Amino acid sequence: LTLPGALHIVGLLRRLPPPHALSEPQQRSAFLRGRAAYLDKAVAALPPEDTEPVDYLLRRLELCRVHWHDTCVQFRALFFSSAAAAPAQLDSPAATDAAVERLL
């Protein structure tokens, strides 16, 4: 998912009428769940059978590094203004720990 695509989708989600609208924390959670599911699928697609273990680990580390960078950049771009409005929700240790555990 590219940043412009993510901005477009979140913009559409924010314009949904009230019965279908997601709150800001729900949008953040859905974004992180989607990115984690994408990473799980990408890691599962790595073929470990026909490569050396070192090569597999290097490819997996590179995949995770790129994914985590993209996730952080997109999260900040999508939710930075709303995070400034509600810093307690974003900075709570429980929320941060849960997000990091899911990504790992």
PDB file of C-alpha atoms in Angstrom:
ATOM      1  CA  LEU A   1       0.000   0.000   0.000  1.00  0.00           C
ATOM      2  CA  THR A   2       1.453   3.325  -1.011  1.00  0.00           C
ATOM      3  CA  LEU A   3       1.161   6.442   1.120  1.00  0.00           C
ATOM      4  CA  PRO A   4      -1.152   8.254  -1.341  1.00  0.00           C
ATOM      5  CA  GLY A   5      -3.398   5.186  -1.453  1.00  0.00           C
ATOM      6  CA  ALA A   6      -3.465   4.968   2.334  1.00  0.00           C
ATOM      7  CA  LEU A   7      -4.289   8.681   2.613  1.00  0.00           C
ATOM      8  CA  HIS A   8      -7.145   8.241   0.150  1.00  0.00           C
ATOM      9  CA  ILE A   9      -8.596   5.237   1.995  1.00  0.00           C
ATOM     10  CA  VAL A  10      -8.369   6.858   5.436  1.00  0.00           C
ATOM     11  CA  GLY A  11      -9.938  10.018   4.001  1.00  0.00           C
ATOM     12  CA  LEU A  12     -12.881   7.963   2.753  1.00  0.00           C
ATOM     13  CA  LEU A  13     -13.204   6.170   6.100  1.00  0.00           C
ATOM     14  CA  ARG A  14     -13.265   9.494   7.959  1.00  0.00           C
ATOM     15  CA  ARG A  15     -16.173  10.674   5.768  1.00  0.00           C
ATOM     16  CA  LEU A  16     -18.405   7.685   6.490  1.00  0.00           C
ATOM     17  CA  PRO A  17     -21.750   8.531   8.098  1.00  0.00           C
ATOM     18  CA  PRO A  18     -22.027   7.956  11.882  1.00  0.00           C
ATOM     19  CA  PRO A  19     -23.532   4.460  11.983  1.00  0.00           C
ATOM     20  CA  HIS A  20     -20.668   3.099   9.879  1.00  0.00           C
ATOM     21  CA  ALA A  21     -17.871   5.426  10.968  1.00  0.00           C
ATOM     22  CA  LEU A  22     -14.879   4.188  12.925  1.00  0.00           C
ATOM     23  CA  SER A  23     -13.480   6.207  15.790  1.00  0.00           C
ATOM     24  CA  GLU A  24      -9.894   7.432  15.509  1.00  0.00           C
ATOM     25  CA  PRO A  25      -8.523   4.707  17.835  1.00  0.00           C
ATOM     26  CA  GLN A  26     -10.438   2.083  15.840  1.00  0.00           C
ATOM     27  CA  GLN A  27      -8.923   3.415  12.613  1.00  0.00           C
ATOM     28  CA  ARG A  28      -5.422   3.245  14.115  1.00  0.00           C
ATOM     29  CA  SER A  29      -6.011  -0.276  15.348  1.00  0.00           C
ATOM     30  CA  ALA A  30      -7.431  -1.405  11.999  1.00  0.00           C
ATOM     31  CA  PHE A  31      -4.439   0.110  10.190  1.00  0.00           C
ATOM     32  CA  LEU A  32      -1.944  -1.700  12.427  1.00  0.00           C
ATOM     33  CA  ARG A  33      -3.871  -4.984  12.170  1.00  0.00           C
ATOM     34  CA  GLY A  34      -3.887  -4.699   8.380  1.00  0.00           C
ATOM     35  CA  ARG A  35      -0.175  -3.969   8.224  1.00  0.00           C
ATOM     36  CA  ALA A  36       0.557  -6.903  10.555  1.00  0.00           C
ATOM     37  CA  ALA A  37      -1.553  -9.216   8.380  1.00  0.00           C
ATOM     38  CA  TYR A  38       0.337  -8.011   5.305  1.00  0.00           C
ATOM     39  CA  LEU A  39       3.672  -8.723   6.995  1.00  0.00           C
ATOM     40  CA  ASP A  40       2.487 -12.202   8.029  1.00  0.00           C
ATOM     41  CA  LYS A  41       1.510 -12.954   4.428  1.00  0.00           C
ATOM     42  CA  ALA A  42       4.785 -11.595   3.041  1.00  0.00           C
ATOM     43  CA  VAL A  43       6.859 -13.628   5.518  1.00  0.00           C
ATOM     44  CA  ALA A  44       4.857 -16.766   4.697  1.00  0.00           C
ATOM     45  CA  ALA A  45       5.637 -16.208   1.010  1.00  0.00           C
ATOM     46  CA  LEU A  46       9.395 -16.375   1.608  1.00  0.00           C
ATOM     47  CA  PRO A  47      10.582 -19.776   0.359  1.00  0.00           C
ATOM     48  CA  PRO A  48      12.862 -21.186   3.091  1.00  0.00           C
ATOM     49  CA  GLU A  49      13.163 -24.681   1.589  1.00  0.00           C
ATOM     50  CA  ASP A  50      15.452 -23.934  -1.352  1.00  0.00           C
ATOM     51  CA  THR A  51      17.815 -21.438   0.258  1.00  0.00           C
ATOM     52  CA  GLU A  52      20.529 -21.382   2.858  1.00  0.00           C
ATOM     53  CA  PRO A  53      19.345 -20.429   6.355  1.00  0.00           C
ATOM     54  CA  VAL A  54      21.525 -17.318   6.356  1.00  0.00           C
ATOM     55  CA  ASP A  55      20.042 -16.135   3.062  1.00  0.00           C
ATOM     56  CA  TYR A  56      16.532 -16.761   4.344  1.00  0.00           C
ATOM     57  CA  LEU A  57      17.212 -14.810   7.544  1.00  0.00           C
ATOM     58  CA  LEU A  58      18.747 -11.910   5.623  1.00  0.00           C
ATOM     59  CA  ARG A  59      15.727 -11.726   3.296  1.00  0.00           C
ATOM     60  CA  ARG A  60      13.334 -11.945   6.244  1.00  0.00           C
ATOM     61  CA  LEU A  61      15.183  -9.225   8.153  1.00  0.00           C
ATOM     62  CA  GLU A  62      15.185  -6.961   5.108  1.00  0.00           C
ATOM     63  CA  LEU A  63      11.478  -7.590   4.550  1.00  0.00           C
ATOM     64  CA  CYS A  64      10.687  -6.754   8.185  1.00  0.00           C
ATOM     65  CA  ARG A  65      12.910  -3.674   8.172  1.00  0.00           C
ATOM     66  CA  VAL A  66      11.234  -2.251   5.077  1.00  0.00           C
ATOM     67  CA  HIS A  67       7.769  -3.148   6.372  1.00  0.00           C
ATOM     68  CA  TRP A  68       8.335  -1.561   9.791  1.00  0.00           C
ATOM     69  CA  HIS A  69       9.732   1.599   8.193  1.00  0.00           C
ATOM     70  CA  ASP A  70       6.766   1.887   5.826  1.00  0.00           C
ATOM     71  CA  THR A  71       4.329   1.232   8.662  1.00  0.00           C
ATOM     72  CA  CYS A  72       5.855   3.928  10.871  1.00  0.00           C
ATOM     73  CA  VAL A  73       6.007   6.486   8.067  1.00  0.00           C
ATOM     74  CA  GLN A  74       2.427   5.806   6.973  1.00  0.00           C
ATOM     75  CA  PHE A  75       1.085   5.763  10.542  1.00  0.00           C
ATOM     76  CA  ARG A  76       2.663   9.134  11.299  1.00  0.00           C
ATOM     77  CA  ALA A  77       1.392  10.615   8.034  1.00  0.00           C
ATOM     78  CA  LEU A  78      -2.133   9.288   8.510  1.00  0.00           C
ATOM     79  CA  PHE A  79      -2.643   9.835  12.223  1.00  0.00           C
ATOM     80  CA  PHE A  80      -0.134  12.468  13.318  1.00  0.00           C
ATOM     81  CA  SER A  81      -2.641  15.326  13.500  1.00  0.00           C
ATOM     82  CA  SER A  82      -5.122  13.194  15.418  1.00  0.00           C
ATOM     83  CA  ALA A  83      -2.323  11.881  17.646  1.00  0.00           C
ATOM     84  CA  ALA A  84      -1.448  15.442  18.591  1.00  0.00           C
ATOM     85  CA  ALA A  85      -5.058  15.967  19.620  1.00  0.00           C
ATOM     86  CA  ALA A  86      -5.070  12.812  21.783  1.00  0.00           C
ATOM     87  CA  PRO A  87      -1.522  12.165  22.991  1.00  0.00           C
ATOM     88  CA  ALA A  88      -2.589  10.050  25.976  1.00  0.00           C
ATOM     89  CA  GLN A  89      -4.118   7.398  23.729  1.00  0.00           C
ATOM     90  CA  LEU A  90      -1.094   7.175  21.457  1.00  0.00           C
ATOM     91  CA  ASP A  91       1.497   7.291  24.220  1.00  0.00           C
ATOM     92  CA  SER A  92      -0.093   4.852  26.634  1.00  0.00           C
ATOM     93  CA  PRO A  93       2.354   2.045  27.402  1.00  0.00           C
ATOM     94  CA  ALA A  94      -0.306  -0.645  26.996  1.00  0.00           C
ATOM     95  CA  ALA A  95      -1.283   0.550  23.509  1.00  0.00           C
ATOM     96  CA  THR A  96       2.327   0.882  22.418  1.00  0.00           C
ATOM     97  CA  ASP A  97       3.289  -2.537  23.801  1.00  0.00           C
ATOM     98  CA  ALA A  98       0.313  -4.209  22.132  1.00  0.00           C
ATOM     99  CA  ALA A  99       1.133  -2.668  18.750  1.00  0.00           C
ATOM    100  CA  VAL A 100       4.818  -3.581  18.955  1.00  0.00           C
ATOM    101  CA  GLU A 101       4.079  -7.154  20.108  1.00  0.00           C
ATOM    102  CA  ARG A 102       1.693  -7.658  17.195  1.00  0.00           C
ATOM    103  CA  LEU A 103       4.253  -6.393  14.680  1.00  0.00           C
ATOM    104  CA  LEU A 104       6.937  -8.691  16.045  1.00  0.00           C
TER     105      LEU A 104
END
